[in-house]
Short mmCIF file of C-alpha atoms in Angstrom, two decimals:
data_model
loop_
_atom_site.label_atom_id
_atom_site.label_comp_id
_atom_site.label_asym_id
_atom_site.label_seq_id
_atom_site.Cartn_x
_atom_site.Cartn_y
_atom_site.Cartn_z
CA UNK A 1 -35.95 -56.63 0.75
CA UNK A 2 -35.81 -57.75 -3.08
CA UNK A 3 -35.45 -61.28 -3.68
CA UNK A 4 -32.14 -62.54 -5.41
CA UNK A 5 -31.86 -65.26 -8.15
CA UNK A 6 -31.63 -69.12 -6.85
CA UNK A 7 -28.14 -69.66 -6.05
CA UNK A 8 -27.06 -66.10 -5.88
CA UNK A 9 -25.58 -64.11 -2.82
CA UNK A 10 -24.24 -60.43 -2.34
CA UNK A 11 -21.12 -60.68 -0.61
CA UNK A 12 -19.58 -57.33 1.20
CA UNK A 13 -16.46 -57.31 -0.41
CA UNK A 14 -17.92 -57.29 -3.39
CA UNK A 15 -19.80 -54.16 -2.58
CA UNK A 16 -16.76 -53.00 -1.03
CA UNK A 17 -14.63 -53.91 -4.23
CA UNK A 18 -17.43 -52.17 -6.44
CA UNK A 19 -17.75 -49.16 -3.91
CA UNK A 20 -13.68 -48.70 -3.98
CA UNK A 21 -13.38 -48.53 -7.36
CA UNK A 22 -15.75 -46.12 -8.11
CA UNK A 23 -15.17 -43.56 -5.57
CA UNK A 24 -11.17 -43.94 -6.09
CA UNK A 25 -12.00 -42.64 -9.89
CA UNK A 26 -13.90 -40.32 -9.07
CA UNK A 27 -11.78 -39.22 -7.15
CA UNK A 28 -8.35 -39.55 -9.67
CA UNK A 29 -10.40 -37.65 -12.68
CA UNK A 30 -10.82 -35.13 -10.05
CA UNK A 31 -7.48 -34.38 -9.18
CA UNK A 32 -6.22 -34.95 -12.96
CA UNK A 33 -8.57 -32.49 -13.51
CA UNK A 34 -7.26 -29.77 -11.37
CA UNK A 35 -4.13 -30.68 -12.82
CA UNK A 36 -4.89 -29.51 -16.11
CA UNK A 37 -6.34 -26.23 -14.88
CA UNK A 38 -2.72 -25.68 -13.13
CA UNK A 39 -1.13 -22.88 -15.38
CA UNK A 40 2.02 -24.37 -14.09
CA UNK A 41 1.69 -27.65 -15.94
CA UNK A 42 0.23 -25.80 -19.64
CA UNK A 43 2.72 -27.17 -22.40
CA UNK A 44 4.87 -24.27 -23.63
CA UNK A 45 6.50 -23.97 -26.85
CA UNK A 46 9.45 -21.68 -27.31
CA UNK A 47 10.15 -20.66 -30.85
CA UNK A 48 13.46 -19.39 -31.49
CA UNK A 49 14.40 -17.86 -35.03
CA UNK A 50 17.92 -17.50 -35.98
CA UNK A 51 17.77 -13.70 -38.03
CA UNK A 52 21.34 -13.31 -38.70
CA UNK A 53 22.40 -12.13 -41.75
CA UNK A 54 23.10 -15.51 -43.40
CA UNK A 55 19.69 -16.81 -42.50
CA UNK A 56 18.95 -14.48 -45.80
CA UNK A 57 20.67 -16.61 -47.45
CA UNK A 58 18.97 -18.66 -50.95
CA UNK A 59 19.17 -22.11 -51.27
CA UNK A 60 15.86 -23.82 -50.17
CA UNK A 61 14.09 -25.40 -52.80
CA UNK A 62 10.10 -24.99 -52.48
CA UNK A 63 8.19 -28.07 -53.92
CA UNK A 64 7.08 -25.42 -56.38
CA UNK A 65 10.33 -25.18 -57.74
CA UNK A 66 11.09 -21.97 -56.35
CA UNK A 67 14.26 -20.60 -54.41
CA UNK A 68 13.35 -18.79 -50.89
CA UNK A 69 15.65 -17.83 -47.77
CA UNK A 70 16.08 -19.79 -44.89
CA UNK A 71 14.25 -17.07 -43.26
CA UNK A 72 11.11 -17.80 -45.19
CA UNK A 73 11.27 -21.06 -44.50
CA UNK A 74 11.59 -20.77 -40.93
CA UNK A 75 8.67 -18.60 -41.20
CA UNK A 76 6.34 -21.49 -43.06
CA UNK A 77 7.76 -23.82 -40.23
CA UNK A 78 6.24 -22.10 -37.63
CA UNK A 79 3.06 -20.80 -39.74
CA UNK A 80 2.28 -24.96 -40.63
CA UNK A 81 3.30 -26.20 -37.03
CA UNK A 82 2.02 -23.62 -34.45
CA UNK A 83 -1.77 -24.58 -35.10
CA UNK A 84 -1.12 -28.70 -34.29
CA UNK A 85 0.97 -27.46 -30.38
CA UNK A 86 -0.93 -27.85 -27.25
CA UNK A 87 -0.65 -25.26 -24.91
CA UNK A 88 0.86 -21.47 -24.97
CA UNK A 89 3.92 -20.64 -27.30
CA UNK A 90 6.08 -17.72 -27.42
CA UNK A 91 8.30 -16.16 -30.28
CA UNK A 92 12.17 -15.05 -29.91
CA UNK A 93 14.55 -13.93 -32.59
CA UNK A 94 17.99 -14.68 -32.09
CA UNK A 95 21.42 -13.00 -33.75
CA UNK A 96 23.87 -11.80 -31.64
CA UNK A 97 21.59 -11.47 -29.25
CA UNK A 98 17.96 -12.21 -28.67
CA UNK A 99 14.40 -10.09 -28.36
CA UNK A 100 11.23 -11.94 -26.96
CA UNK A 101 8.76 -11.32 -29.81
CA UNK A 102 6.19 -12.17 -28.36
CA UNK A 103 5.36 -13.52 -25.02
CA UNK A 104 3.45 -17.16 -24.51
CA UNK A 105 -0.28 -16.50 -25.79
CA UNK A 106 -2.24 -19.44 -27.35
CA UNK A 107 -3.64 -16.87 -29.72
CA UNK A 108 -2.43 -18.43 -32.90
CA UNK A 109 -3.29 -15.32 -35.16
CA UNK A 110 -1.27 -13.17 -33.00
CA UNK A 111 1.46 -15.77 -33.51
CA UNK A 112 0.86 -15.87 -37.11
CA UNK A 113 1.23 -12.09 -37.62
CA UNK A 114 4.51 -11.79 -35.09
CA UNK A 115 6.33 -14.27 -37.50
CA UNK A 116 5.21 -12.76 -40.54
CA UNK A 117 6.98 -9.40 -39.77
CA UNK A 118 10.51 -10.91 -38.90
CA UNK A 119 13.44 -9.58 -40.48
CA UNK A 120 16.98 -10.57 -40.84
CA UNK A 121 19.47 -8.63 -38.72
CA UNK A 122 21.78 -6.89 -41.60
CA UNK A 123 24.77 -6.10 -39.62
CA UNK A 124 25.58 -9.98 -38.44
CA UNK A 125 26.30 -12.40 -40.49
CA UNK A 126 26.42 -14.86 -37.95
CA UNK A 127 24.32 -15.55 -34.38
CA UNK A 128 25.41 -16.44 -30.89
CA UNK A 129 24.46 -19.45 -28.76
CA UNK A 130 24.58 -18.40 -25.73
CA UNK A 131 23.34 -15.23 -25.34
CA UNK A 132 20.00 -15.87 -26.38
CA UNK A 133 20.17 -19.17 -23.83
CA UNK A 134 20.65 -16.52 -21.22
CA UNK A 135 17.98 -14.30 -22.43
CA UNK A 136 15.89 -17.43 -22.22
CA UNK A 137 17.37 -18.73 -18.76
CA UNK A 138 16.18 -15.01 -17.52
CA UNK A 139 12.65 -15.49 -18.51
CA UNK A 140 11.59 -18.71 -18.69
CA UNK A 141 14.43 -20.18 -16.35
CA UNK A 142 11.10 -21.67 -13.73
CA UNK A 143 9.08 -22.72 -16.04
CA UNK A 144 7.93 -25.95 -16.24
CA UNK A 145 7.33 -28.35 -19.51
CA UNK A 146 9.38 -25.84 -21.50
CA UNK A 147 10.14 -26.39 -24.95
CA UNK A 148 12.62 -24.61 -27.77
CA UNK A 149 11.97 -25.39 -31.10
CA UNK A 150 15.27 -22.90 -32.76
CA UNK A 151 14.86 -22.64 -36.34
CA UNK A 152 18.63 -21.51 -37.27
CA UNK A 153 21.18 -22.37 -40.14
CA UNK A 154 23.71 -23.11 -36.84
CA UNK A 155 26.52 -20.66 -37.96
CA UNK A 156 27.23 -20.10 -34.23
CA UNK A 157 30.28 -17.83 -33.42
CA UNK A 158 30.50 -19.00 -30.30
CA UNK A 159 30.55 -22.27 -28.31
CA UNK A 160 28.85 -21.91 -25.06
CA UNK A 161 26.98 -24.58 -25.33
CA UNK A 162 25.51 -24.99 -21.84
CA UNK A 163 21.93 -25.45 -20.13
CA UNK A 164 23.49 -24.22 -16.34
CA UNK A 165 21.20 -22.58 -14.45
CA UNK A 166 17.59 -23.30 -15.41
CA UNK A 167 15.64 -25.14 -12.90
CA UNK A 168 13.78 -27.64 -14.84
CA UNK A 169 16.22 -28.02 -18.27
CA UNK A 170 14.13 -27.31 -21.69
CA UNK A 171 13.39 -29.81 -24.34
CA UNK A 172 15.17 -28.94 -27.10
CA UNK A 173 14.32 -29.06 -30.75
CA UNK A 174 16.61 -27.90 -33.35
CA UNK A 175 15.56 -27.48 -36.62
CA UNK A 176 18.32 -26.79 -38.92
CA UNK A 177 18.08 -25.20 -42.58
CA UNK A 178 20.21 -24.82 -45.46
CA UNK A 179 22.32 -26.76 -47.76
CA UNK A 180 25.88 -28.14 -47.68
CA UNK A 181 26.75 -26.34 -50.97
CA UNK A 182 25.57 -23.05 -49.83
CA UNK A 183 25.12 -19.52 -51.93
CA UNK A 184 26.84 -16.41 -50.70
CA UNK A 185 25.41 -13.81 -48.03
CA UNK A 186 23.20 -10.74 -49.91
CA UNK A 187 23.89 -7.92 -48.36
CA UNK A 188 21.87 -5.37 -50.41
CA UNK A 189 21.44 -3.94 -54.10
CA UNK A 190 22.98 -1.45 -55.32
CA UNK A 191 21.12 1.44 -56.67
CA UNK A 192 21.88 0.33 -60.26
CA UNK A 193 20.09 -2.90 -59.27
CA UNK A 194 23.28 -5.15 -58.78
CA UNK A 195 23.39 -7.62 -55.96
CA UNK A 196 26.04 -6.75 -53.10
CA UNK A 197 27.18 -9.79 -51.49
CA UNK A 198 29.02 -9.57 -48.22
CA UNK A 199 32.81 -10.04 -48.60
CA UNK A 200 36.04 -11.34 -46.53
CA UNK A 201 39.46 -10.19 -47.86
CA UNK A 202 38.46 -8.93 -51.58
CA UNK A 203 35.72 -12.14 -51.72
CA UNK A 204 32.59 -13.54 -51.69
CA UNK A 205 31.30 -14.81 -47.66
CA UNK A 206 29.41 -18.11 -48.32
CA UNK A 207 27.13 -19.83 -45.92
CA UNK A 208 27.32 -23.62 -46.35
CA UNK A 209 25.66 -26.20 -43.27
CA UNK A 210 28.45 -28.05 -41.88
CA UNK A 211 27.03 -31.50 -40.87
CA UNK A 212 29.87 -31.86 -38.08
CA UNK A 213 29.10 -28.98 -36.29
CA UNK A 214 25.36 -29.67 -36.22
CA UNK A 215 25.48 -33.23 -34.91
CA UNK A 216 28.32 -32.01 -32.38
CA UNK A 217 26.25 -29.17 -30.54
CA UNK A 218 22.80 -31.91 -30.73
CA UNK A 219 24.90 -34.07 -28.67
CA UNK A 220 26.27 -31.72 -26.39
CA UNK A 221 22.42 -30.41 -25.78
CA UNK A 222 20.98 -33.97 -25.60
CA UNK A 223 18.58 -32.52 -28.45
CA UNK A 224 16.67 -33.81 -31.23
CA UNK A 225 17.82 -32.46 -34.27
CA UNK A 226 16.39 -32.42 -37.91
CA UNK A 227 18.08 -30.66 -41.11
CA UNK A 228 15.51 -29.46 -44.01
CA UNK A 229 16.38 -28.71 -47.22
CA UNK A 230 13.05 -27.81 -48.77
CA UNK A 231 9.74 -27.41 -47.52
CA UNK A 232 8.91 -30.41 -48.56
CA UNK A 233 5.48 -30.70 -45.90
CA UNK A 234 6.51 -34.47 -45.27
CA UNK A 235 10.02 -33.20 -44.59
CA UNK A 236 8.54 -30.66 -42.17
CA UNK A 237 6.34 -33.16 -40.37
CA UNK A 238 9.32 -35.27 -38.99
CA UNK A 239 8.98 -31.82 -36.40
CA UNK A 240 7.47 -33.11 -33.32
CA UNK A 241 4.53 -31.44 -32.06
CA UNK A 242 3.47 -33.92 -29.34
CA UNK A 243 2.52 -32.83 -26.16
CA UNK A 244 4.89 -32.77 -23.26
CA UNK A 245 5.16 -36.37 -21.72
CA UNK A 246 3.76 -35.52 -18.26
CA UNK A 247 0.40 -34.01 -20.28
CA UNK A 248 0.50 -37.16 -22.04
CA UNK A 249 1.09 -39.38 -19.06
CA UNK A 250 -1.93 -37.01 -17.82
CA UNK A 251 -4.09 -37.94 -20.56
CA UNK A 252 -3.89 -41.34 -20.24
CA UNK A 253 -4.15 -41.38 -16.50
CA UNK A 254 -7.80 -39.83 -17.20
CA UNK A 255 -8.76 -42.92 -19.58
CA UNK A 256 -7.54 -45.00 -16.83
CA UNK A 257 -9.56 -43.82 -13.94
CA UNK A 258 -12.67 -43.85 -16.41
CA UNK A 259 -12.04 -47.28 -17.05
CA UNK A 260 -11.96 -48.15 -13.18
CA UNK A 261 -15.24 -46.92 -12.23
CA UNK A 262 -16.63 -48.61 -15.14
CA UNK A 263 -15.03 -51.96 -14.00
CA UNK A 264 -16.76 -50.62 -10.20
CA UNK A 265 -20.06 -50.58 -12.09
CA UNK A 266 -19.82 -53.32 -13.80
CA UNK A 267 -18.58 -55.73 -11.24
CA UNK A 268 -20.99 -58.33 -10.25
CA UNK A 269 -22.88 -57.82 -7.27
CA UNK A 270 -23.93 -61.36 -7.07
CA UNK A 271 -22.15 -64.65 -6.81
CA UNK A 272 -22.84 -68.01 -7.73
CA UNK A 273 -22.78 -71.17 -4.80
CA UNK A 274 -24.58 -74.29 -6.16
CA UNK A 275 -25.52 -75.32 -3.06
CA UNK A 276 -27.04 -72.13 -1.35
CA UNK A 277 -30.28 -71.78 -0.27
CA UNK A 278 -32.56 -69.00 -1.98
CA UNK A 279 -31.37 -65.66 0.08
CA UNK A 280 -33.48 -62.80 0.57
#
């Protein structure tokens, strides 16, 4: 057997202290490990975009100083926040109703493209609530670490403001545009080229955020809620595209089982008594 240093012993439960930690890492990354290959616990992004009529509607100020829809801004939402998202992510548009898009891919081009040929729904000028949280109870009612980001100017016209019925309840996002002031609802032009605007006993229908509303339905959904006005990027980055907590909580699980088998190894096998004899 090697000889030890003067004054230095190997104890067993050191070695058992050493041995412990190491194979009860090894052991944790493993099982974190199949974790993450579990389709069942892949983050998943929902985006919902309100295409109403009134989501045509222009009063969003670019930083360039030019006037788009709320439409096209939902559009550069998605386009500047899809690529930073862990995990799959799925499109819906929502009116009076609500059509899956596109199904949950992580193929961000195909995402890219799906957004870029969404229209506005020309016959409502407002969208429903809970119709497309049915559709979305329907299909994604089991999933797991489910998130809706819904990009809409929150004209509701309803108020069924409910999350019944899903097993695990989404985390909600909502993500509203447009301006207090408003501008009135385009319908189309005319073939002489003048605008026709859509109209309520003999005038104009204008589409104006109402702060009350907003901040009632976040409450009654427990969900965050953030109101852009522009697409100003710094404005747009207050949009939350962390992972899921229990992928975080994953994540740093990992780190932590690394870190114990390095303590394992790093342990010291020997230990000091002054007044040992020399062991061998």
């Amino acid at each position: 057997m090697a000889n030890f240093p003067v004054n230095f012993i190997t104890l067993p439960q050191r070695r058992l202290i050493r041995g412990v930690c190491i194979i009860f890492g090894m052991f944790l990354i493993g099982y974190s490990y199949i974790q993450t290959l579990d389709h069942s616990n892949t983050p998943k992004t929902l985006w919902v975009i309100d295409n109403s009529l009134s989501m045509t509607v222009t009063d969003i100020k670019t930083s360039s100083d030019r006037i788009i829809s709320r439409l096209d801004l939902a559009k550069t939402i998605i386009k500047q926040k899809s690529d930073k998202i862990l995990g799959e992510q799925a499109i819906m548009t929502a009116a009076q109703g609500a059509r899956l898009e596109l199904p949950m891919t992580d193929d961000r081009l195909a995402i890219e493209n799906v957004v870029q040929g969404i229209t506005a729904v020309e016959r409502w000028g407002w969208s429903s609530f809970s119709l497309p949280i049915e559709t979305i109870r329907l299909i994604y009612g089991d999933t797991q670490h489910l998130r809706i980001i819904w990009i809409t100017d929150g004209e509701f016209s309803d108020s069924g403001l409910t999350l019944t019925g899903f097993t695990n309840n989404p985390n909600i996002s909502l993500i509203w545009v447009g301006t207090r002031m408003g501008w009135p609802m385009l319908l189309r032009y005319d073939t002489d080229g003048r605008p026709k605007y859509k109209e309520s006993e003999w005038s104009r229908v204008n589409s104006s955020r109402d702060d009350a509303i907003l901040s009632w339905i976040s409450k009654t959904l427990s969900a965050e809620f953030i109101m852009l006005e522009s697409d100003n990027p710094g404005d747009i980055d207050k949009i939350n595209t962390q992972a899921t907590w229990s992928m975080v909580r994953l994540s740093f699980y990992m780190v932590f089982w690394v870190f114990l088998i390095i303590i394992g190894l790093l342990y010291p096998r020997y230990q000091y008594l002054p007044n040992s004899p020399n062991w061998k």
